mmCIF file of C-alpha atoms in Angstrom:
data_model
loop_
_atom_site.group_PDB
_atom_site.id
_atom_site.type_symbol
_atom_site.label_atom_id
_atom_site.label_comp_id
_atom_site.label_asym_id
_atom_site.label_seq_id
_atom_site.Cartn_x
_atom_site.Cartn_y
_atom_site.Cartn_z
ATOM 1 C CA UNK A 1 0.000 0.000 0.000
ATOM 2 C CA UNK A 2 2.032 3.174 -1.366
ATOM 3 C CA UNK A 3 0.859 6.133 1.013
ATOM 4 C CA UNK A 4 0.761 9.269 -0.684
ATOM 5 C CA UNK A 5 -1.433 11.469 1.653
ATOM 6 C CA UNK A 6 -1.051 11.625 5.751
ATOM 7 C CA UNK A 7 -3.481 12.915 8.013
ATOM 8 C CA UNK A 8 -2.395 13.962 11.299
ATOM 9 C CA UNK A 9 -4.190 14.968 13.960
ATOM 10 C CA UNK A 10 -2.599 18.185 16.153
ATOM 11 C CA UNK A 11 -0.657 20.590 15.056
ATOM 12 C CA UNK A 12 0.996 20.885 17.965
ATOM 13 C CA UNK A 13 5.526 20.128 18.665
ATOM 14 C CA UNK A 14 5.130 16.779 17.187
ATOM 15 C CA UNK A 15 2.059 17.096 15.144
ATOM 16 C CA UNK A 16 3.749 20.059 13.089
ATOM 17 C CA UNK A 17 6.891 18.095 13.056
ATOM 18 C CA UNK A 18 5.969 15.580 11.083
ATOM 19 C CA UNK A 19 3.830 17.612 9.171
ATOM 20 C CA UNK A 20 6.732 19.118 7.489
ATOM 21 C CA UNK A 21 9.029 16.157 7.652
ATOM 22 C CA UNK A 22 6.046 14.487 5.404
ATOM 23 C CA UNK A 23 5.486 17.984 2.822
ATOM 24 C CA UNK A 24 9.508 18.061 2.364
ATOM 25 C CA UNK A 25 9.637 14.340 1.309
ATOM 26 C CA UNK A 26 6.656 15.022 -1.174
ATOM 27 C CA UNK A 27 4.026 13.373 1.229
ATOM 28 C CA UNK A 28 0.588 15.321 0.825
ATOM 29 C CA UNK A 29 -0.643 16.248 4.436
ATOM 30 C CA UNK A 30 -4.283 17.061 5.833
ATOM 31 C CA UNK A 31 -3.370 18.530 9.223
ATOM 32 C CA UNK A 32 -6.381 18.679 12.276
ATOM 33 C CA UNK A 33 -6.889 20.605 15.401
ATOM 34 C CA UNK A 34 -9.528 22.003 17.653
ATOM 35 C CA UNK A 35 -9.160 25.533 16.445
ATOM 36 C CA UNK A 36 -7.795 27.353 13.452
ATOM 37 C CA UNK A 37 -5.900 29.134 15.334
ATOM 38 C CA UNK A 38 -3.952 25.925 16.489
ATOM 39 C CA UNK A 39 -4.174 25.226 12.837
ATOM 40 C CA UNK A 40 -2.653 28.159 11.442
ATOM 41 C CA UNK A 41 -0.036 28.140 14.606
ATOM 42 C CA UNK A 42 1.349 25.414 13.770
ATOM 43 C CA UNK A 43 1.772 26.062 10.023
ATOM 44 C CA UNK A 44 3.711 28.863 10.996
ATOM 45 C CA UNK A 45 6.186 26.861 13.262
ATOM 46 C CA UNK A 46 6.542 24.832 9.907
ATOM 47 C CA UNK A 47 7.525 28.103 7.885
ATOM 48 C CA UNK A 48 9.979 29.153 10.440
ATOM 49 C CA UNK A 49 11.536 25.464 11.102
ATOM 50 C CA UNK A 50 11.767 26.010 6.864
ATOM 51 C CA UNK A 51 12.781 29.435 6.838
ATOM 52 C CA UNK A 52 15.994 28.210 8.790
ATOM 53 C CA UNK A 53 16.494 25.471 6.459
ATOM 54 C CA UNK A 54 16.746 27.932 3.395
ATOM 55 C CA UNK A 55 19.550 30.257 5.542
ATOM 56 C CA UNK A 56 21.852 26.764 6.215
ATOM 57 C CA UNK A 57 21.366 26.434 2.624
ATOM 58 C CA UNK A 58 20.078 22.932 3.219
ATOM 59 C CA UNK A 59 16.828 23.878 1.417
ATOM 60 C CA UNK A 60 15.684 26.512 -1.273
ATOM 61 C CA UNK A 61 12.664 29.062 -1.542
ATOM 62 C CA UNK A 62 10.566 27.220 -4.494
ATOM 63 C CA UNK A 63 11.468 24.120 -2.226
ATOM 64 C CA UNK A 64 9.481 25.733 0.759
ATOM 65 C CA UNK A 65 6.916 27.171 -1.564
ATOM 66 C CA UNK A 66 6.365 23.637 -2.515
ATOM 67 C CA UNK A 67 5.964 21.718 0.858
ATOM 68 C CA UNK A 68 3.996 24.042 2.151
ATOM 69 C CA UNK A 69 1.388 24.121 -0.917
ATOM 70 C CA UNK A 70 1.389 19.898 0.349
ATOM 71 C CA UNK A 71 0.069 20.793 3.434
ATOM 72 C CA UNK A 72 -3.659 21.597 3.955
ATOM 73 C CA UNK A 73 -5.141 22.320 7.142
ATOM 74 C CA UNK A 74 -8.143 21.822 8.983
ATOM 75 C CA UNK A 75 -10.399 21.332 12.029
ATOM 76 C CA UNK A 76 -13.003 18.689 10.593
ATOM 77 C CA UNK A 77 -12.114 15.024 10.802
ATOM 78 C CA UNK A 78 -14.578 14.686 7.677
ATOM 79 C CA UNK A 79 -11.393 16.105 5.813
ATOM 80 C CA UNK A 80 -9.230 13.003 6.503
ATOM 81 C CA UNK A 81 -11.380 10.582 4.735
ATOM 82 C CA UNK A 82 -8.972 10.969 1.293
ATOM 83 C CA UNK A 83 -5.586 9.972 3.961
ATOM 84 C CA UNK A 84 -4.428 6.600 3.520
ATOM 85 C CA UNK A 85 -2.907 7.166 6.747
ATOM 86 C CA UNK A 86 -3.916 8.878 9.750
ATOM 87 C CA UNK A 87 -1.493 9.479 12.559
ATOM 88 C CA UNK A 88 -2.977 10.602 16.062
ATOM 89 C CA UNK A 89 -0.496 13.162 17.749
ATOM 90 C CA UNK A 90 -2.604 14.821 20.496
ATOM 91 C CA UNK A 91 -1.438 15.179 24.357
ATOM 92 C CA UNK A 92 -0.311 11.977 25.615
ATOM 93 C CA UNK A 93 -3.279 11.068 27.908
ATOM 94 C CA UNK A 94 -5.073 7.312 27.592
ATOM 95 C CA UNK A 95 -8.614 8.519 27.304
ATOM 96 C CA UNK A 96 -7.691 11.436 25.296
ATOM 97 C CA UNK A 97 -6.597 9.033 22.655
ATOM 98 C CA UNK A 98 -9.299 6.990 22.604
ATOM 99 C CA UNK A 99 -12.360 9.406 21.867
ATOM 100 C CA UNK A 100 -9.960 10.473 18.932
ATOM 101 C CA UNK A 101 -9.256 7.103 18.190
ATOM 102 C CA UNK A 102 -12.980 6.150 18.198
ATOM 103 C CA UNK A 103 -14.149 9.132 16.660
ATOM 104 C CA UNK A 104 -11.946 8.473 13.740
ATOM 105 C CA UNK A 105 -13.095 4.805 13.741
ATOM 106 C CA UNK A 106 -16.737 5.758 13.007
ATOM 107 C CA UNK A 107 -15.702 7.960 9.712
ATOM 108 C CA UNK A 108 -12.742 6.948 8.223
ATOM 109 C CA UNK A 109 -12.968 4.416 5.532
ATOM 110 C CA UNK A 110 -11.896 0.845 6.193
ATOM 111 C CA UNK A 111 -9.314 0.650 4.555
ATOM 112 C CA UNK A 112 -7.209 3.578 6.140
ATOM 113 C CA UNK A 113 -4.287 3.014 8.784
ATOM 114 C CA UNK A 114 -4.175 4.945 11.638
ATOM 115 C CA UNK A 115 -0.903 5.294 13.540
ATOM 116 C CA UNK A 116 -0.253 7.063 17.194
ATOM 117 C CA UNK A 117 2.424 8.673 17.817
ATOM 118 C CA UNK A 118 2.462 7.706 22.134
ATOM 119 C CA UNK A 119 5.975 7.402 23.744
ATOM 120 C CA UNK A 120 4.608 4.848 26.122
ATOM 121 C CA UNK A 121 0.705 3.981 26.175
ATOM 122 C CA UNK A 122 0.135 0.471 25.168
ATOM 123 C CA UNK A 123 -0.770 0.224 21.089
ATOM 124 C CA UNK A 124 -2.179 -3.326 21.956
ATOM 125 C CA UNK A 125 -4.582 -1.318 24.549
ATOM 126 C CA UNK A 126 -5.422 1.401 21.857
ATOM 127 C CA UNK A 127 -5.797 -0.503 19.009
ATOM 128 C CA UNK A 128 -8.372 -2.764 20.583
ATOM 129 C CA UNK A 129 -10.844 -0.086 21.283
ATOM 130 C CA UNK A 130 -10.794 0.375 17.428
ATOM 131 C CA UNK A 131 -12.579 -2.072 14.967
ATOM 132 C CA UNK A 132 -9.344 -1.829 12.775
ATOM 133 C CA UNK A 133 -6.724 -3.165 15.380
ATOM 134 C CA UNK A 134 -5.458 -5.311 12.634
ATOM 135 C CA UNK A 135 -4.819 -1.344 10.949
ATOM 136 C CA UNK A 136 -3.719 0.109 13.555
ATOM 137 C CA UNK A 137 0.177 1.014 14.483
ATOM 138 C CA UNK A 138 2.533 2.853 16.621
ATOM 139 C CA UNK A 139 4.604 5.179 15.168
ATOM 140 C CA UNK A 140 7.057 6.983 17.548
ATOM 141 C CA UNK A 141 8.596 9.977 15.945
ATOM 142 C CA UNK A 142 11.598 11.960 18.516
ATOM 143 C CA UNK A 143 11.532 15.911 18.996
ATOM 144 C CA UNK A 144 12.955 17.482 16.677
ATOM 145 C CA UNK A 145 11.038 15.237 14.154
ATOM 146 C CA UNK A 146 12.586 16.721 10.961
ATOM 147 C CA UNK A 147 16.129 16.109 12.594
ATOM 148 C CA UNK A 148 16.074 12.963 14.459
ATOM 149 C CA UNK A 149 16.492 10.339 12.026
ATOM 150 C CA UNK A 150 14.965 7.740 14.332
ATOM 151 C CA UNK A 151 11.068 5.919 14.140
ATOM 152 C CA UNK A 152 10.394 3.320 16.483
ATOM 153 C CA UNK A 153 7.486 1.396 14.863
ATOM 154 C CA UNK A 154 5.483 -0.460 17.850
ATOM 155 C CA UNK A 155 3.439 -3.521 16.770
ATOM 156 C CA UNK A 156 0.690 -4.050 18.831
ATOM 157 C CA UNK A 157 -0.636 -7.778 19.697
ATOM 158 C CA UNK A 158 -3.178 -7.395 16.696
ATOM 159 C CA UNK A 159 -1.058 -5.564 13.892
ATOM 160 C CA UNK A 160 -0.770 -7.037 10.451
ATOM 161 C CA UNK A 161 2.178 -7.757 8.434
ATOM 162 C CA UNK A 162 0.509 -5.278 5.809
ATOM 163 C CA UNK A 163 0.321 -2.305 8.376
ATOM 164 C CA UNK A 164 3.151 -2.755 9.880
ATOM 165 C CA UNK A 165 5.676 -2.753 5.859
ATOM 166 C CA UNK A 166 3.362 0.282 4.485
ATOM 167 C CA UNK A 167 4.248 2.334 7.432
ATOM 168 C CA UNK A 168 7.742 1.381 7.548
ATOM 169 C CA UNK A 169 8.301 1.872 4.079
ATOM 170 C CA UNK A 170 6.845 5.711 4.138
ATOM 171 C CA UNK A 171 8.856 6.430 7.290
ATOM 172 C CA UNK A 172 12.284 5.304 5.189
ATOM 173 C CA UNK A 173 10.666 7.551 2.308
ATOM 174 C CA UNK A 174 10.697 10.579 5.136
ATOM 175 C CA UNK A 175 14.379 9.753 5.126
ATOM 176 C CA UNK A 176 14.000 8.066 8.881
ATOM 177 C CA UNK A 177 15.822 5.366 9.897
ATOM 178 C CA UNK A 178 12.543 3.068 11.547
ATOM 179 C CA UNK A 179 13.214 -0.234 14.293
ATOM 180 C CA UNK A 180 10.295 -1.994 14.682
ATOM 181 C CA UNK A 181 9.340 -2.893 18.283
ATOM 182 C CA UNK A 182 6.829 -5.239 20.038
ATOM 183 C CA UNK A 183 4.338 -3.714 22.078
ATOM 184 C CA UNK A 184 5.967 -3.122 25.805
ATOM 185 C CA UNK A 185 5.544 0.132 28.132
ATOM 186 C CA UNK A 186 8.092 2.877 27.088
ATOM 187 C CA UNK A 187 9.120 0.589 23.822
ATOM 188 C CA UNK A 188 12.949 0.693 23.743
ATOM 189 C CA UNK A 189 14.424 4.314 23.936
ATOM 190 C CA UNK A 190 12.171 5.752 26.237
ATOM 191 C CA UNK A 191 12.373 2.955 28.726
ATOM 192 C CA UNK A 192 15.649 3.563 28.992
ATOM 193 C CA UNK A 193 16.127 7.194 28.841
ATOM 194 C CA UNK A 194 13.103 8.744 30.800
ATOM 195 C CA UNK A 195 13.930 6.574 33.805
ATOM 196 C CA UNK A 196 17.732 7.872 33.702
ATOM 197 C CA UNK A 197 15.932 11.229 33.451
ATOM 198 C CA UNK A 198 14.178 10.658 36.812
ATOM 199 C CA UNK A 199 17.216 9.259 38.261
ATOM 200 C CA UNK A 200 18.627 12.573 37.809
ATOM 201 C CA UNK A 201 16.141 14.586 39.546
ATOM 202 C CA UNK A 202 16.606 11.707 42.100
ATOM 203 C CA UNK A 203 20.665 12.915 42.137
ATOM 204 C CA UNK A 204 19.528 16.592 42.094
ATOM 205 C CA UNK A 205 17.013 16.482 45.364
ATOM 206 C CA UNK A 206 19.404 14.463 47.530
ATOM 207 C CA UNK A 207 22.258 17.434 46.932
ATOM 208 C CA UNK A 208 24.844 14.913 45.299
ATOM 209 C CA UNK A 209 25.637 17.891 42.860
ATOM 210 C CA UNK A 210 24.478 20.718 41.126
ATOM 211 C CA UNK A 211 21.956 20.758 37.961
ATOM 212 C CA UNK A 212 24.667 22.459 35.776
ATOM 213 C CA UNK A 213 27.380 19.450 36.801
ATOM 214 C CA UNK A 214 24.567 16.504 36.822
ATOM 215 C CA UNK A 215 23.905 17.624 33.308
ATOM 216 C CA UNK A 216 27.897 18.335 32.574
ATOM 217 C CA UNK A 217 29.026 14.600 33.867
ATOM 218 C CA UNK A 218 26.429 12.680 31.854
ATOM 219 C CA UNK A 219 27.544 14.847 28.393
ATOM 220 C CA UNK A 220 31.609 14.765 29.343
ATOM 221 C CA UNK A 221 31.152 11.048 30.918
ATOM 222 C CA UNK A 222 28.470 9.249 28.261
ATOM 223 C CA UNK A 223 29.208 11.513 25.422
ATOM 224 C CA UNK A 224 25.677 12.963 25.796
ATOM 225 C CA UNK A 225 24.737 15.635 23.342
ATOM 226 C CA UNK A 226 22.504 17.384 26.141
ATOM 227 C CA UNK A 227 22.394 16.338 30.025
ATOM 228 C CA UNK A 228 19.257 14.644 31.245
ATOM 229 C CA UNK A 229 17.923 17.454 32.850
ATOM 230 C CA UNK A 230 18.114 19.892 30.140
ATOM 231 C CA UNK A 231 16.357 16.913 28.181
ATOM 232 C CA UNK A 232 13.631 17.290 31.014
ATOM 233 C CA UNK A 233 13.398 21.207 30.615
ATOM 234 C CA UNK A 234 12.555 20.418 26.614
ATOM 235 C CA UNK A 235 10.543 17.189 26.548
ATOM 236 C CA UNK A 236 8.349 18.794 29.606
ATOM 237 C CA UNK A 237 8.566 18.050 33.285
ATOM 238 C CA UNK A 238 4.732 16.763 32.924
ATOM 239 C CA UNK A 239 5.423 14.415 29.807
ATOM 240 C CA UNK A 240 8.283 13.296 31.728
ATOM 241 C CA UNK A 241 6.235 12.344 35.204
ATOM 242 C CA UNK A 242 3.305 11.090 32.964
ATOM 243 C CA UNK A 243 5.285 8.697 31.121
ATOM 244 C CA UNK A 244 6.825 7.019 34.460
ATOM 245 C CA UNK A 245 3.587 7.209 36.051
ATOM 246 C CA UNK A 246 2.663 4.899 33.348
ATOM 247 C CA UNK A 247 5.784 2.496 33.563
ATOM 248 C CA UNK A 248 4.922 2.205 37.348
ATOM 249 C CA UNK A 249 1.255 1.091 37.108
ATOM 250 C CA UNK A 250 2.010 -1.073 33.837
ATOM 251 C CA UNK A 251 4.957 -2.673 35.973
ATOM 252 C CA UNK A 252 4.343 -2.237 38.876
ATOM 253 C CA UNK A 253 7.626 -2.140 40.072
ATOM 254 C CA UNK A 254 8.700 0.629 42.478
ATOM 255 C CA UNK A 255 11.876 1.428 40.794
ATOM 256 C CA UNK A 256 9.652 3.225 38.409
ATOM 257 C CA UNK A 257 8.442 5.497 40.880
ATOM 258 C CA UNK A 258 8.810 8.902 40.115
ATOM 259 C CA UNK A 259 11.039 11.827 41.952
ATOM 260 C CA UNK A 260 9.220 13.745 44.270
ATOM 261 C CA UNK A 261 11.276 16.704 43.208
ATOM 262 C CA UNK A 262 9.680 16.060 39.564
ATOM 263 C CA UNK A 263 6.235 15.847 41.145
ATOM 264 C CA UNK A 264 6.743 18.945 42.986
ATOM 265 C CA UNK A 265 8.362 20.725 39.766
ATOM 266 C CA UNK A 266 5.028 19.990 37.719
ATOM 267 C CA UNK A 267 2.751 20.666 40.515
ATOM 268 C CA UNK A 268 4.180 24.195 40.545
ATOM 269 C CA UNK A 269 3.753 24.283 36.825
ATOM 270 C CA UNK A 270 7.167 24.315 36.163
ATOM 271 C CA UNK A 271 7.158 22.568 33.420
ATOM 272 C CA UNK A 272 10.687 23.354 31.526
ATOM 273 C CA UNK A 273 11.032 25.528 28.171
ATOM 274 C CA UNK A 274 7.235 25.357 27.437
ATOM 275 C CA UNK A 275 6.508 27.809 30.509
ATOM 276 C CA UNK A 276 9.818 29.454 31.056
ATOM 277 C CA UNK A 277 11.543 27.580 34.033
ATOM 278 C CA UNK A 278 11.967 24.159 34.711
ATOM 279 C CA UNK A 279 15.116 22.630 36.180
ATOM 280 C CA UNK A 280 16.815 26.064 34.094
ATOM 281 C CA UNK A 281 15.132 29.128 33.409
ATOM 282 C CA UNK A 282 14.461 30.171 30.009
#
């Protein structure tokens, strides 16, 4: 199944991310959100992210022109019906994603994948509240989609073969470099790194050392290209305490149990580069 036109719903970081990462590789895109204001927001992120393309010279004006002409946006789901592919990008929250999920269910046509884009809810859980499960996909794209070359492709218990090669084969057209994945909280990269991320805010409330040299001994030591906690600040203090709040119920294993210094950091609604302050101030 060759896709040629992506729906995505949320225009949001990641929504508008892989918006453009689609429009550059010549992938027609119908993007969705509550508002045209979100809409039109996010378009604009595109035309900057693409603006700074053209000055590196990596890019050139009639090349902009183009990908944005490929992307059309909207706030009806009615205008996703001519997608072959529909990836859901809204807030990570469980029951969030499945009144989109279902409402998408009801009016897309059968034959139309739908991917999520979740960096740790289970695609086995989501898909089965569909009536396409055998259709249905994770497909984990990293901040800064149109410069991290890595997809992880989750297959969830009921995923066909089919699903799973068309949606690997349009992530290598985006010029990504995909790993497929079985179905498991957190996947692979994310089980790793966000629980190093909360170790670190584990370091930083017991005193051990300062922010600045938590984050400078994991970038001199590992070869890091940004310390954990500056990772916090711009993944989100809230993502970050959502997604092991998740690992901890699906394991239930207390090792999983998340910082108290990162629960008080989001309870004061410091949140990282999104509001201003975080672990840094911005």
């Amino acid at each position: 199944m060759a896709i040629q036109t992506v729906g995505i719903i949320g225009a949001g970081t990641m929504g508008n991310g892989i918006a453009q990462a689609c429009a550059v590789s010549g992938i027609n895109v119908v993007m969705v959100d509550i508002s045209e204001a979100a809409v039109q927001k996010g378009l604009a992120t595109v035309a900057g992210s693409l603006d700074r393309l053209i000055k590196k010279e990596k890019i050139s004006e009639a090349d902009k022109s183009a990908a944005l002409a490929r992307i059309k946006t909207s706030t009806s789901y009615d205008d996703l019906k001519s997608t072959q592919l529909v990836i859901e990008a809204a807030t990570e929250n469980f029951d969030l994603k499945v009144k989109i999920l279902k409402q998408l269910d009801e009016m897309l046509p059968a034959e139309v994948l739908v991917a999520t884009n979740t960096s740790s809810i289970s695609i086995t859980k989501l898909g089965a509240v569909t009536k396409r499960a055998d259709k249905f996909i994770g497909m984990h794209f990293f901040n800064p989609v149109p410069m991290m070359a890595l997809v992880e492709i989750i297959r969830g218990l009921q995923t066909s073969d089919a699903t799973h090669d068309a949606v690997k084969a349009l992530a290598e057209a985006l010029g990504k470099s995909p790993i497929t994945v079985k179905n498991a909280p957190g996947f692979v990269v994310n089980r790793i790194l966000v629980p190093m991320i909360n170790e670190a805010f584990q370091v930083l409330s017991e005193g051990t050392a300062t922010a600045e040299d938590i984050d400078a001994g994991m970038k001199l030591g590992c070869n890091q290209p940004i310390g954990p906690l500056a990772l916090a600040d711009m993944i989100g203090l809230d993502v970050c305490l959502a997604v092991m709040e998740v690992y901890l119920e699906e394991f239930g294993d207390s090792k999983y149990r998340p910082c108290y210094l990162l629960r008080e950091m989001v309870a004061a609604g410091r949140l990282g580069r999104k509001t201003g302050q975080g672990v840094y101030t911005y």
